[in-house]
Amino acid sequence: MKLKFASLALAAGLIGGLALSSQADAQQRVFFGIATGGTGGTYYPLGGMLAQVLSNNAVIDGKKLAATAETGNASVANAKLLGRGEIESAFIAADILDAAYKGENQFKDGAVKNIRALGALYPETVQLIVRADSGVKKFADLKGKSISSGSPGSGQWQLLGDLLEVHGLKREDVKEDFSSFAQSVDKIKDGNLIASLITAGTPTSSVLDLANGHAISIVPLAGPEVEALKKKQPYYASVTLAADTYKGQTAAVETLAVMAIWASHAELSDEVAYAVVKAAYENTETLAKVHTQGKNITLATALQSVSVPLHPGAEKFYREKGLLK
């Protein structure tokens, strides 16, 4: 019996010791979250790679950084998360970031004035996806048909509205669906949705999934209507989606792209902001090795399409690198 009590005491001591060790370990780390998007896009997998790079390279006052990527509802929702200080950083499309700071479009109920930029990441390509047998050859063909503008909180909602407007259409002229990229692809597979507007780094996992099992078509976004949209939304630029990006897509497609921005809020400490930006932009070669879009994240383009104030910690790093005077 004494042996049993001794064993229990030893076990309790070991558990207590492990708990203390775990607490001590936690005290030696600085936790840092990155809000991304759904698993069917590019934000989430790239956010995971960035979190790993930060965790391996960032140190703040002798403490290691523990970074994690969290799924989210993309740009609009991410900007509001930052506004409430509920996460340390997030990925946000450049046009949505600008609207958040100015209190425009989906932020008319309140500007996110505490939002701050950490750096530009990579161009997100607008992909209007349909099945090849849908009969949709151009944007105007969507009149009367169903299209997903992304999950609630996505910047796709604003883009769809802008595209409809320049084509002389209204939201009432289409059957709007609010599915995530992955959900919209499943609906297209089942014939329950005609089109999905997907803005993400290419190739996009959800589109790869669709193309591997079905003949797809990517509807071009070009012409005078799109030129009018670019004047209204200067953060969008015309790009060419290369042929064979997806199975069966044998021809290049003219479309649009917008820069993805890594953002934070004013309450994040200057030390942490400096450390994470330094870790990210001094280790871009690692991101290039582990993700297709990683090669587009460079120090040279770190300030591209950034229209909101830089976080002071990020600004310090860019001054050290000579990007700012």
Short mmCIF file of C-alpha atoms in Angstrom, two decimals:
data_model
loop_
_atom_site.label_atom_id
_atom_site.label_comp_id
_atom_site.label_asym_id
_atom_site.label_seq_id
_atom_site.Cartn_x
_atom_site.Cartn_y
_atom_site.Cartn_z
CA MET A 1 0.00 0.00 0.00
CA LYS A 2 2.84 2.38 0.83
CA LEU A 3 4.35 1.56 -2.55
CA LYS A 4 1.09 2.42 -4.23
CA PHE A 5 0.90 5.75 -2.43
CA ALA A 6 4.53 6.40 -3.29
CA SER A 7 3.82 5.65 -6.96
CA LEU A 8 0.83 7.97 -6.95
CA ALA A 9 2.90 10.68 -5.32
CA LEU A 10 5.65 10.22 -7.92
CA ALA A 11 3.11 10.33 -10.76
CA ALA A 12 1.55 13.47 -9.29
CA GLY A 13 4.99 15.00 -9.02
CA LEU A 14 5.81 14.14 -12.62
CA ILE A 15 2.51 15.56 -13.86
CA GLY A 16 3.03 18.69 -11.80
CA GLY A 17 6.55 18.98 -13.16
CA LEU A 18 5.35 18.60 -16.74
CA ALA A 19 2.66 21.22 -16.17
CA LEU A 20 5.22 23.64 -14.75
CA SER A 21 7.54 22.85 -17.66
CA SER A 22 4.72 23.48 -20.13
CA GLN A 23 3.87 26.77 -18.42
CA ALA A 24 7.51 27.80 -18.45
CA ASP A 25 7.75 26.91 -22.15
CA ALA A 26 4.64 28.97 -22.90
CA GLN A 27 6.15 31.92 -21.04
CA GLN A 28 9.17 31.69 -23.34
CA ARG A 29 7.05 32.08 -26.46
CA VAL A 30 5.20 34.94 -28.11
CA PHE A 31 2.00 33.75 -29.80
CA PHE A 32 1.11 35.25 -33.19
CA GLY A 33 -1.96 34.46 -35.30
CA ILE A 34 -2.49 34.86 -39.03
CA ALA A 35 -6.11 34.97 -40.26
CA THR A 36 -6.29 33.49 -43.74
CA GLY A 37 -9.24 32.11 -45.73
CA GLY A 38 -11.00 28.87 -46.52
CA THR A 39 -9.09 25.68 -47.19
CA GLY A 40 -10.04 25.75 -50.89
CA GLY A 41 -8.09 28.93 -51.63
CA THR A 42 -4.49 30.11 -51.40
CA TYR A 43 -4.60 32.17 -48.19
CA TYR A 44 -4.74 29.16 -45.88
CA PRO A 45 -1.91 26.95 -47.27
CA LEU A 46 0.36 29.94 -47.81
CA GLY A 47 -0.48 31.22 -44.34
CA GLY A 48 0.63 27.88 -42.95
CA MET A 49 3.96 28.15 -44.72
CA LEU A 50 4.42 31.73 -43.51
CA ALA A 51 3.60 30.70 -39.94
CA GLN A 52 6.31 28.04 -40.12
CA VAL A 53 8.87 30.51 -41.44
CA LEU A 54 8.03 33.00 -38.68
CA SER A 55 8.18 30.34 -35.96
CA ASN A 56 11.58 29.19 -37.21
CA ASN A 57 13.15 32.63 -37.52
CA ALA A 58 11.48 35.29 -35.36
CA VAL A 59 12.72 36.04 -31.84
CA ILE A 60 11.36 38.84 -29.63
CA ASP A 61 13.36 39.81 -26.54
CA GLY A 62 14.88 36.35 -26.39
CA LYS A 63 11.53 34.60 -26.75
CA LYS A 64 10.65 32.41 -29.72
CA LEU A 65 7.60 33.23 -31.79
CA ALA A 66 4.83 30.62 -32.06
CA ALA A 67 2.89 31.54 -35.20
CA THR A 68 -0.29 29.82 -36.39
CA ALA A 69 -2.45 30.17 -39.50
CA GLU A 70 -6.18 30.16 -38.87
CA THR A 71 -8.96 29.55 -41.38
CA GLY A 72 -11.29 32.47 -41.89
CA ASN A 73 -13.85 34.09 -44.18
CA ALA A 74 -11.24 36.06 -46.14
CA SER A 75 -10.66 39.76 -46.73
CA VAL A 76 -13.67 41.65 -45.35
CA ALA A 77 -14.02 39.43 -42.29
CA ASN A 78 -10.25 39.54 -41.71
CA ALA A 79 -10.20 43.35 -41.79
CA LYS A 80 -12.97 43.46 -39.18
CA LEU A 81 -11.09 40.94 -37.01
CA LEU A 82 -8.09 43.27 -37.03
CA GLY A 83 -10.31 46.25 -36.27
CA ARG A 84 -11.49 44.50 -33.13
CA GLY A 85 -7.96 43.41 -32.24
CA GLU A 86 -9.02 39.76 -32.18
CA ILE A 87 -5.98 38.49 -34.07
CA GLU A 88 -2.45 39.75 -34.63
CA SER A 89 -2.37 39.70 -38.44
CA ALA A 90 -4.38 38.75 -41.51
CA PHE A 91 -4.32 38.43 -45.29
CA ILE A 92 -6.48 41.03 -47.07
CA ALA A 93 -6.89 41.94 -50.75
CA ALA A 94 -5.51 45.41 -51.51
CA ASP A 95 -8.83 46.91 -52.59
CA ILE A 96 -10.60 45.63 -49.47
CA LEU A 97 -7.80 46.90 -47.23
CA ASP A 98 -8.14 50.36 -48.77
CA ALA A 99 -11.94 50.34 -48.40
CA ALA A 100 -11.65 49.22 -44.77
CA TYR A 101 -9.35 52.10 -43.86
CA LYS A 102 -11.49 54.67 -45.73
CA GLY A 103 -14.84 53.29 -44.53
CA GLU A 104 -16.15 52.61 -48.04
CA ASN A 105 -18.28 49.88 -49.67
CA GLN A 106 -18.64 47.00 -47.17
CA PHE A 107 -17.23 49.22 -44.41
CA LYS A 108 -19.73 52.08 -44.63
CA ASP A 109 -20.86 51.19 -41.12
CA GLY A 110 -17.43 52.11 -39.79
CA ALA A 111 -13.88 52.63 -41.04
CA VAL A 112 -11.14 50.39 -39.64
CA LYS A 113 -8.76 53.21 -38.78
CA ASN A 114 -6.44 51.10 -36.62
CA ILE A 115 -5.53 48.79 -39.51
CA ARG A 116 -1.84 48.77 -40.50
CA ALA A 117 0.09 47.14 -43.34
CA LEU A 118 2.97 44.73 -42.79
CA GLY A 119 3.77 44.08 -46.45
CA ALA A 120 2.51 43.00 -49.88
CA LEU A 121 2.47 39.30 -50.65
CA TYR A 122 1.49 38.07 -54.12
CA PRO A 123 -1.03 38.81 -56.91
CA GLU A 124 -4.39 37.05 -56.60
CA THR A 125 -5.91 36.08 -59.94
CA VAL A 126 -9.63 36.51 -60.57
CA GLN A 127 -10.99 33.25 -61.98
CA LEU A 128 -14.58 33.07 -63.21
CA ILE A 129 -15.09 29.30 -63.23
CA VAL A 130 -17.83 27.36 -65.05
CA ARG A 131 -18.22 23.88 -66.47
CA ALA A 132 -17.33 23.70 -70.15
CA ASP A 133 -20.91 22.68 -71.01
CA SER A 134 -22.48 25.64 -69.13
CA GLY A 135 -22.97 27.78 -72.22
CA VAL A 136 -21.27 30.73 -70.48
CA LYS A 137 -18.66 32.22 -72.81
CA LYS A 138 -18.57 35.80 -71.52
CA PHE A 139 -19.57 37.58 -68.33
CA ALA A 140 -22.84 38.91 -69.77
CA ASP A 141 -23.97 35.30 -70.33
CA LEU A 142 -24.43 34.99 -66.55
CA LYS A 143 -27.69 36.95 -66.67
CA GLY A 144 -30.38 34.79 -65.08
CA LYS A 145 -27.85 32.20 -63.93
CA SER A 146 -26.43 31.28 -60.52
CA ILE A 147 -23.01 32.46 -59.38
CA SER A 148 -21.18 32.32 -56.07
CA SER A 149 -19.59 35.52 -54.84
CA GLY A 150 -17.79 33.73 -52.02
CA SER A 151 -18.58 33.11 -48.39
CA PRO A 152 -19.93 36.00 -46.30
CA GLY A 153 -17.03 38.30 -45.45
CA SER A 154 -15.26 37.72 -48.75
CA GLY A 155 -14.11 40.52 -51.03
CA GLN A 156 -15.71 38.65 -53.94
CA TRP A 157 -19.08 40.24 -53.09
CA GLN A 158 -17.81 43.71 -53.95
CA LEU A 159 -16.04 42.49 -57.09
CA LEU A 160 -19.16 40.76 -58.39
CA GLY A 161 -21.15 43.94 -57.83
CA ASP A 162 -18.58 45.99 -59.74
CA LEU A 163 -18.49 43.49 -62.61
CA LEU A 164 -22.28 43.46 -62.84
CA GLU A 165 -22.42 47.25 -62.85
CA VAL A 166 -19.92 47.76 -65.67
CA HIS A 167 -21.77 45.14 -67.72
CA GLY A 168 -25.07 46.98 -67.26
CA LEU A 169 -26.49 44.36 -64.89
CA LYS A 170 -27.81 44.37 -61.32
CA ARG A 171 -27.52 41.81 -58.53
CA GLU A 172 -31.16 40.93 -59.17
CA ASP A 173 -30.16 39.80 -62.67
CA VAL A 174 -28.23 36.81 -61.27
CA LYS A 175 -28.94 34.17 -58.66
CA GLU A 176 -26.26 34.99 -56.12
CA ASP A 177 -24.86 32.22 -53.95
CA PHE A 178 -22.63 32.70 -50.89
CA SER A 179 -20.52 29.55 -50.82
CA SER A 180 -16.84 29.21 -50.03
CA PHE A 181 -14.49 28.26 -52.85
CA ALA A 182 -14.59 24.57 -51.92
CA GLN A 183 -18.37 24.57 -51.43
CA SER A 184 -19.01 26.35 -54.73
CA VAL A 185 -16.85 23.83 -56.58
CA ASP A 186 -18.88 20.97 -55.09
CA LYS A 187 -22.09 22.67 -56.23
CA ILE A 188 -20.73 23.12 -59.75
CA LYS A 189 -19.80 19.42 -59.82
CA ASP A 190 -23.36 18.48 -58.83
CA GLY A 191 -24.97 20.87 -61.30
CA ASN A 192 -26.42 23.04 -58.52
CA LEU A 193 -24.38 26.13 -59.45
CA ILE A 194 -23.34 27.55 -62.80
CA ALA A 195 -20.39 29.76 -61.89
CA SER A 196 -18.04 30.73 -59.10
CA LEU A 197 -15.96 33.86 -58.81
CA ILE A 198 -12.67 32.78 -57.24
CA THR A 199 -9.88 35.27 -56.52
CA ALA A 200 -6.77 33.47 -55.32
CA GLY A 201 -3.19 32.60 -56.12
CA THR A 202 -2.93 30.14 -58.97
CA PRO A 203 -3.17 27.26 -59.31
CA THR A 204 -6.01 27.26 -56.74
CA SER A 205 -6.61 23.94 -54.99
CA SER A 206 -10.41 24.03 -55.31
CA VAL A 207 -10.18 24.75 -59.06
CA LEU A 208 -7.60 21.99 -59.49
CA ASP A 209 -10.05 19.64 -57.82
CA LEU A 210 -12.86 20.62 -60.18
CA ALA A 211 -10.68 20.45 -63.32
CA ASN A 212 -9.38 17.00 -62.44
CA GLY A 213 -12.87 15.52 -62.63
CA HIS A 214 -14.77 17.81 -65.01
CA ALA A 215 -14.15 19.80 -68.17
CA ILE A 216 -14.03 23.42 -67.06
CA SER A 217 -13.89 26.83 -68.67
CA ILE A 218 -12.43 30.03 -67.26
CA VAL A 219 -14.44 32.97 -68.57
CA PRO A 220 -12.30 35.88 -69.82
CA LEU A 221 -12.57 39.23 -68.03
CA ALA A 222 -11.40 41.77 -70.59
CA GLY A 223 -12.68 44.48 -72.90
CA PRO A 224 -14.10 47.98 -72.39
CA GLU A 225 -16.28 46.94 -69.44
CA VAL A 226 -13.29 45.64 -67.52
CA GLU A 227 -11.28 48.74 -68.41
CA ALA A 228 -14.08 50.77 -66.81
CA LEU A 229 -13.89 48.59 -63.70
CA LYS A 230 -10.13 49.19 -63.43
CA LYS A 231 -10.73 52.93 -63.40
CA LYS A 232 -13.20 52.48 -60.55
CA GLN A 233 -11.02 49.94 -58.72
CA PRO A 234 -7.38 50.89 -59.48
CA TYR A 235 -6.03 48.01 -57.37
CA TYR A 236 -7.04 45.59 -60.13
CA ALA A 237 -4.69 44.99 -63.04
CA SER A 238 -5.09 42.99 -66.25
CA VAL A 239 -3.14 39.74 -66.31
CA THR A 240 -2.98 36.59 -68.40
CA LEU A 241 -3.70 33.23 -66.82
CA ALA A 242 -1.21 30.95 -68.54
CA ALA A 243 -2.42 28.04 -70.64
CA ASP A 244 -2.37 24.66 -68.89
CA THR A 245 -2.66 26.18 -65.42
CA TYR A 246 -5.47 23.64 -65.05
CA LYS A 247 -6.22 20.33 -66.75
CA GLY A 248 -7.96 20.89 -70.08
CA GLN A 249 -7.34 24.66 -70.06
CA THR A 250 -5.25 24.72 -73.22
CA ALA A 251 -5.53 28.44 -74.02
CA ALA A 252 -4.35 31.48 -72.06
CA VAL A 253 -7.16 33.55 -70.50
CA GLU A 254 -7.25 37.33 -70.07
CA THR A 255 -8.46 38.28 -66.61
CA LEU A 256 -7.74 40.47 -63.57
CA ALA A 257 -5.52 40.29 -60.49
CA VAL A 258 -5.26 42.14 -57.18
CA MET A 259 -2.41 42.14 -54.66
CA ALA A 260 -2.82 40.28 -51.38
CA ILE A 261 -1.59 42.32 -48.41
CA TRP A 262 -0.39 41.08 -45.01
CA ALA A 263 -1.90 43.44 -42.44
CA SER A 264 -2.05 44.00 -38.69
CA HIS A 265 -3.41 46.60 -36.28
CA ALA A 266 -1.92 49.57 -34.44
CA GLU A 267 -2.02 47.77 -31.08
CA LEU A 268 0.52 45.13 -32.14
CA SER A 269 3.86 45.99 -30.52
CA ASP A 270 6.57 47.51 -32.70
CA GLU A 271 8.98 44.77 -31.60
CA VAL A 272 6.72 41.96 -32.77
CA ALA A 273 5.83 43.70 -36.04
CA TYR A 274 9.51 44.29 -36.81
CA ALA A 275 10.45 40.71 -35.95
CA VAL A 276 7.78 39.05 -38.11
CA VAL A 277 8.35 41.29 -41.12
CA LYS A 278 12.10 40.74 -40.89
CA ALA A 279 11.63 36.97 -40.59
CA ALA A 280 9.26 36.87 -43.58
CA TYR A 281 11.10 39.08 -46.07
CA GLU A 282 14.57 37.80 -45.21
CA ASN A 283 13.43 34.21 -45.83
CA THR A 284 11.36 34.53 -48.99
CA GLU A 285 13.43 31.82 -50.67
CA THR A 286 11.94 29.31 -48.22
CA LEU A 287 8.40 30.36 -49.13
CA ALA A 288 9.31 30.03 -52.82
CA LYS A 289 10.34 26.42 -52.25
CA VAL A 290 7.22 25.31 -50.44
CA HIS A 291 4.40 27.10 -52.29
CA THR A 292 3.86 28.11 -55.92
CA GLN A 293 2.89 31.67 -55.00
CA GLY A 294 5.79 31.94 -52.57
CA LYS A 295 8.10 32.89 -55.41
CA ASN A 296 6.05 36.09 -55.89
CA ILE A 297 6.69 37.27 -52.32
CA THR A 298 9.77 39.46 -52.52
CA LEU A 299 11.30 42.37 -50.66
CA ALA A 300 11.31 44.32 -53.93
CA THR A 301 7.49 44.22 -54.13
CA ALA A 302 6.78 44.41 -50.39
CA LEU A 303 5.27 47.90 -50.64
CA GLN A 304 3.31 47.38 -53.87
CA SER A 305 -0.38 48.37 -53.66
CA VAL A 306 -0.01 49.34 -49.98
CA SER A 307 -2.29 52.35 -49.48
CA VAL A 308 -2.86 52.29 -45.70
CA PRO A 309 -0.30 53.33 -43.07
CA LEU A 310 2.55 50.91 -42.46
CA HIS A 311 2.93 49.52 -38.97
CA PRO A 312 5.88 51.38 -37.35
CA GLY A 313 7.68 48.07 -36.77
CA ALA A 314 7.39 47.20 -40.47
CA GLU A 315 8.40 50.72 -41.45
CA LYS A 316 11.59 50.39 -39.40
CA PHE A 317 12.53 47.22 -41.29
CA TYR A 318 11.89 48.75 -44.72
CA ARG A 319 13.97 51.81 -43.82
CA GLU A 320 16.83 49.53 -42.81
CA LYS A 321 16.54 47.81 -46.21
CA GLY A 322 16.51 51.10 -48.09
CA LEU A 323 12.95 50.80 -49.40
CA LEU A 324 11.96 53.95 -47.52
CA LYS A 325 13.94 57.10 -46.93
#
